């Protein structure tokens, strides 16, 4: 019998005395695409980081293609043919796309010098195989491209290693449909070449498109492992949360009551990257912004949040024009933001959960002179419960939270700011299906309490179902405005 | 809040206690016969390290905000001279102290402006400022010492004792306690750590990171100015060479104390302990009868050893 690509037996690991994986068995067959799913903090990333040599198991056996010689670094994993796309991207921001793609393999040389021309051509080839050679310039720096593009570069980097086992940890979290479809075609091709793939995702529907088997983790233990053909989305969710849970909700739309003034108005706002954008949001409304990568949806938020300088145009909050030149002006005007990149823009990783949530509202937490630990404690504990954050307590450093739980902290920060206008840039990025619905419900609650919500998502399905009104952005300008019910496909057409 | 200093001493911080205890015990044994443990000598150490401790508190904030300040040594001299000269000219203690502290504020604002507003790396700015400030100190004093004979000033700022307690010890205690509270329990402290930990996230959280950096540079310069005033009081006079040799010692004390050079993490208590280690080293090496060259070499070796220990602990 041929050995499996990966076999894991009775794997255990704990951090600070807290068990994170307990008695995990996991088998990845050769040529198989294996979905790994579970709620935020279930231990998915931890499991694959062990397989990739980043974390070191406490006990258990791991064999790769029948060999159980231990390895303890990503280099060791690579020698066994394993490559991984990390959930928290591992790219070096000041380096170029090309340099990043070839960072973890021996460089192309010409004599003693680097052969940059060859590296460039190879990078273009790999990007072309992902169908994005026209969107991503191999010479641009990582820090200058969007998160979605970075994710594609990360995938290109793993492919450049020509692995026999490819691990993808939430590779599609910030990709839009067309890019996801390309990725799926790449996966099909790799499958055809007999490459084994571990695919972690919170988009359970995708599993049924591309995966052969699925393993569900709950609180660090395997609760289900079977061929995809023998299960369905409801069973998966049921196993993930350990009980009944919804998989989708039909949101009720709210029409602005007649005579009510808009809470947020933009009049002909122009910056370096957007042109003449006008829109309004009424209290109680959730307004979506649909656009492709580079359409200016994030830049619109940057303008509103005082990050990009406004060249012309007015921003009016609650009937009063506001001068916003910095995020602190925006917060003072009652505008809060969930930024697109949680680790770079949303969190101080070496701060505790509590300190992170406190940051925008320090003024409100002051006692006579010193900060009041009591006030912040109560507030933070409330949000931990409200958003179902999996953390040891409010003092745990966010660096050690799972990706989805970090995202929840960013959302909590925004909600706790008591702003009247919430700018949400992919707020449920990396959040599991159950918590996601919960967060959407909370956003709806906030809207119902008279706040104005602007919502950006790379998922058009989510926009179509969730928003009361959707503005279409193209090349930095508003090209349309949809108030009736639309479908995902119609939206897709409109943004092209 | 991250104020559970006593209930959950993290490993990195606890190493500093061990290093401190180790060096203290070592000298107590080797130098037992030379009076290392005598009350007089211990009080002497307290006096000698007061200024280093006070400057270390300021430097903790600077490193926490992910900047560096090389110019505070020059500020010590400038402030001491300005204070002494004002005192001689006016005879007014409050006026002279304000003038001294004011010179610190001015240098801090200058540094902060170029670092925060113009965005020049603090290493370069403060290297430049060091030149400017020491130049001014030499120029206004004509390279002469300026004596102070005001008894009240000398008592309060450095030479006096309250019962058995040296007044310098009181100054250290006040600055250290305020430093601990400000860093861990005020909005300013948290904003400092956030700015140093992740400037972009701090900015997105509505923190005026430029203003925080400016504030920290001013704070550090003011504490250096205070140290200068205390030197003037203790030495009954001021001279342009004051503070020269303190820069490296203070930075080393802060790093040994567990503050990260990359920003976002720091401990005021650790820095004060680091300063005490430096003081004990100085004192011990002198008592051992080593000459200046040997002292330099030994001090260097011990600093590197101590930092290695704290770093190792951090990794595990
Ligand atoms: N280095 C670490 N130190 C302490 N705790 C950790 C560490 N890494 C992970 N954890 C904890 O282990 C648990 C599992 O985390 P993991 O990142 O594997 O979750 P996940 O299943 O990938 O979740 P998500 O869907 O949110 O990415 C979490 O509760 C997390 O807090
Ligand atoms: Mg994860």
Short mmCIF file of N, CA and C in Angstrom, two decimals, chain B residues 56-116:
data_model
loop_
_atom_site.label_atom_id
_atom_site.label_comp_id
_atom_site.label_asym_id
_atom_site.label_seq_id
_atom_site.Cartn_x
_atom_site.Cartn_y
_atom_site.Cartn_z
N UNK B 56 17.05 57.40 33.41
CA UNK B 56 16.60 56.11 32.88
C UNK B 56 15.07 56.07 32.77
N UNK B 57 14.41 56.74 33.71
CA UNK B 57 12.94 56.79 33.63
C UNK B 57 12.53 57.48 32.32
N UNK B 58 13.16 58.60 32.01
CA UNK B 58 12.84 59.30 30.76
C UNK B 58 13.16 58.46 29.54
N UNK B 59 14.33 57.82 29.57
CA UNK B 59 14.76 57.02 28.42
C UNK B 59 13.83 55.82 28.20
N UNK B 60 13.23 55.32 29.28
CA UNK B 60 12.27 54.23 29.12
C UNK B 60 11.14 54.65 28.18
N UNK B 61 10.64 55.85 28.40
CA UNK B 61 9.56 56.35 27.53
C UNK B 61 10.05 56.49 26.09
N UNK B 62 11.27 56.97 25.94
CA UNK B 62 11.79 57.17 24.58
C UNK B 62 11.88 55.84 23.84
N UNK B 63 12.44 54.83 24.50
CA UNK B 63 12.55 53.53 23.83
C UNK B 63 11.16 52.93 23.61
N UNK B 64 10.24 53.13 24.56
CA UNK B 64 8.89 52.59 24.40
C UNK B 64 8.20 53.16 23.17
N UNK B 65 8.50 54.41 22.84
CA UNK B 65 7.84 55.01 21.70
C UNK B 65 8.65 54.74 20.42
N UNK B 66 9.64 53.85 20.56
CA UNK B 66 10.46 53.40 19.43
C UNK B 66 11.32 54.52 18.85
N UNK B 67 11.86 55.35 19.72
CA UNK B 67 12.82 56.36 19.28
C UNK B 67 14.07 56.21 20.15
N UNK B 68 15.04 57.09 19.91
CA UNK B 68 16.23 57.10 20.75
C UNK B 68 16.59 58.56 20.99
N UNK B 69 17.25 58.84 22.09
CA UNK B 69 17.72 60.20 22.35
C UNK B 69 19.17 60.12 22.81
N UNK B 70 20.05 60.71 22.03
CA UNK B 70 21.47 60.73 22.42
C UNK B 70 21.86 62.06 23.04
N UNK B 71 20.94 63.02 22.97
CA UNK B 71 21.31 64.39 23.32
C UNK B 71 21.11 64.71 24.79
N UNK B 72 20.54 63.79 25.56
CA UNK B 72 20.18 64.18 26.92
C UNK B 72 21.40 64.41 27.80
N UNK B 73 22.53 63.78 27.45
CA UNK B 73 23.76 64.02 28.21
C UNK B 73 24.15 65.49 28.12
N UNK B 74 24.04 66.05 26.92
CA UNK B 74 24.37 67.46 26.72
C UNK B 74 23.37 68.34 27.47
N UNK B 75 22.10 67.88 27.53
CA UNK B 75 21.09 68.66 28.24
C UNK B 75 21.44 68.77 29.72
N UNK B 76 22.00 67.70 30.27
CA UNK B 76 22.40 67.72 31.68
C UNK B 76 23.33 68.90 31.93
N UNK B 77 24.35 69.01 31.08
CA UNK B 77 25.31 70.09 31.25
C UNK B 77 24.65 71.45 31.06
N UNK B 78 23.88 71.58 29.98
CA UNK B 78 23.25 72.87 29.69
C UNK B 78 22.37 73.32 30.85
N UNK B 79 21.52 72.39 31.31
CA UNK B 79 20.59 72.76 32.37
C UNK B 79 21.32 73.12 33.65
N UNK B 80 22.37 72.36 33.98
CA UNK B 80 23.14 72.66 35.20
C UNK B 80 23.74 74.07 35.09
N UNK B 81 24.31 74.37 33.92
CA UNK B 81 24.94 75.68 33.74
C UNK B 81 23.91 76.80 33.78
N UNK B 82 22.81 76.60 33.06
CA UNK B 82 21.77 77.64 33.02
C UNK B 82 21.26 77.90 34.42
N UNK B 83 21.04 76.82 35.17
CA UNK B 83 20.56 76.98 36.55
C UNK B 83 21.57 77.76 37.38
N UNK B 84 22.81 77.33 37.32
CA UNK B 84 23.85 77.97 38.14
C UNK B 84 24.00 79.43 37.77
N UNK B 85 23.97 79.71 36.46
CA UNK B 85 24.17 81.10 36.03
C UNK B 85 22.98 81.97 36.43
N UNK B 86 21.78 81.43 36.27
CA UNK B 86 20.60 82.21 36.66
C UNK B 86 20.62 82.47 38.16
N UNK B 87 21.03 81.45 38.90
CA UNK B 87 21.07 81.59 40.35
C UNK B 87 22.07 82.69 40.74
N UNK B 88 23.20 82.68 40.04
CA UNK B 88 24.20 83.69 40.37
C UNK B 88 23.70 85.09 40.01
N UNK B 89 22.99 85.14 38.89
CA UNK B 89 22.55 86.46 38.42
C UNK B 89 21.38 87.00 39.24
N UNK B 90 20.44 86.10 39.61
CA UNK B 90 19.20 86.59 40.24
C UNK B 90 19.08 86.24 41.71
N UNK B 91 19.76 85.18 42.11
CA UNK B 91 19.62 84.72 43.49
C UNK B 91 18.30 84.03 43.75
N UNK B 92 17.48 83.85 42.73
CA UNK B 92 16.17 83.24 42.95
C UNK B 92 16.20 81.75 42.62
N UNK B 93 15.88 80.92 43.61
CA UNK B 93 15.89 79.48 43.36
C UNK B 93 14.81 79.08 42.36
N UNK B 94 13.55 79.52 42.58
CA UNK B 94 12.51 79.09 41.64
C UNK B 94 12.85 79.50 40.21
N UNK B 95 13.34 80.71 40.05
CA UNK B 95 13.65 81.20 38.72
C UNK B 95 14.75 80.36 38.07
N UNK B 96 15.77 80.05 38.86
CA UNK B 96 16.89 79.32 38.27
C UNK B 96 16.48 77.89 37.92
N UNK B 97 15.65 77.28 38.78
CA UNK B 97 15.20 75.91 38.47
C UNK B 97 14.33 75.92 37.22
N UNK B 98 13.44 76.92 37.14
CA UNK B 98 12.60 77.03 35.95
C UNK B 98 13.45 77.22 34.70
N UNK B 99 14.46 78.04 34.83
CA UNK B 99 15.33 78.27 33.68
C UNK B 99 16.01 76.97 33.25
N UNK B 100 16.50 76.22 34.25
CA UNK B 100 17.15 74.95 33.93
C UNK B 100 16.19 73.99 33.25
N UNK B 101 15.01 73.81 33.85
CA UNK B 101 14.02 72.90 33.26
C UNK B 101 13.60 73.42 31.89
N UNK B 102 13.49 74.76 31.79
CA UNK B 102 13.09 75.36 30.52
C UNK B 102 14.07 75.03 29.41
N UNK B 103 15.36 74.99 29.74
CA UNK B 103 16.32 74.65 28.70
C UNK B 103 16.06 73.22 28.22
N UNK B 104 15.64 72.35 29.17
CA UNK B 104 15.27 70.98 28.77
C UNK B 104 14.07 70.98 27.84
N UNK B 105 13.04 71.74 28.22
CA UNK B 105 11.85 71.81 27.38
C UNK B 105 12.22 72.25 25.97
N UNK B 106 13.07 73.27 25.89
CA UNK B 106 13.44 73.80 24.57
C UNK B 106 14.11 72.73 23.73
N UNK B 107 15.09 72.02 24.32
CA UNK B 107 15.77 70.99 23.55
C UNK B 107 14.80 69.87 23.17
N UNK B 108 13.93 69.49 24.11
CA UNK B 108 12.95 68.44 23.82
C UNK B 108 12.03 68.82 22.67
N UNK B 109 11.57 70.08 22.68
CA UNK B 109 10.69 70.54 21.60
C UNK B 109 11.44 70.53 20.26
N UNK B 110 12.68 70.95 20.31
CA UNK B 110 13.50 70.97 19.10
C UNK B 110 13.63 69.56 18.54
N UNK B 111 14.05 68.63 19.38
CA UNK B 111 14.17 67.22 18.95
C UNK B 111 12.83 66.72 18.43
N UNK B 112 11.80 66.91 19.23
CA UNK B 112 10.48 66.38 18.90
C UNK B 112 9.96 66.93 17.59
N UNK B 113 10.22 68.21 17.35
CA UNK B 113 9.73 68.81 16.11
C UNK B 113 10.33 68.10 14.90
N UNK B 114 11.63 67.92 14.91
CA UNK B 114 12.26 67.30 13.74
C UNK B 114 11.93 65.82 13.62
N UNK B 115 11.75 65.16 14.76
CA UNK B 115 11.44 63.73 14.71
C UNK B 115 10.00 63.52 14.28
N UNK B 116 9.07 64.22 14.95
CA UNK B 116 7.65 63.94 14.74
C UNK B 116 7.10 64.68 13.52
#
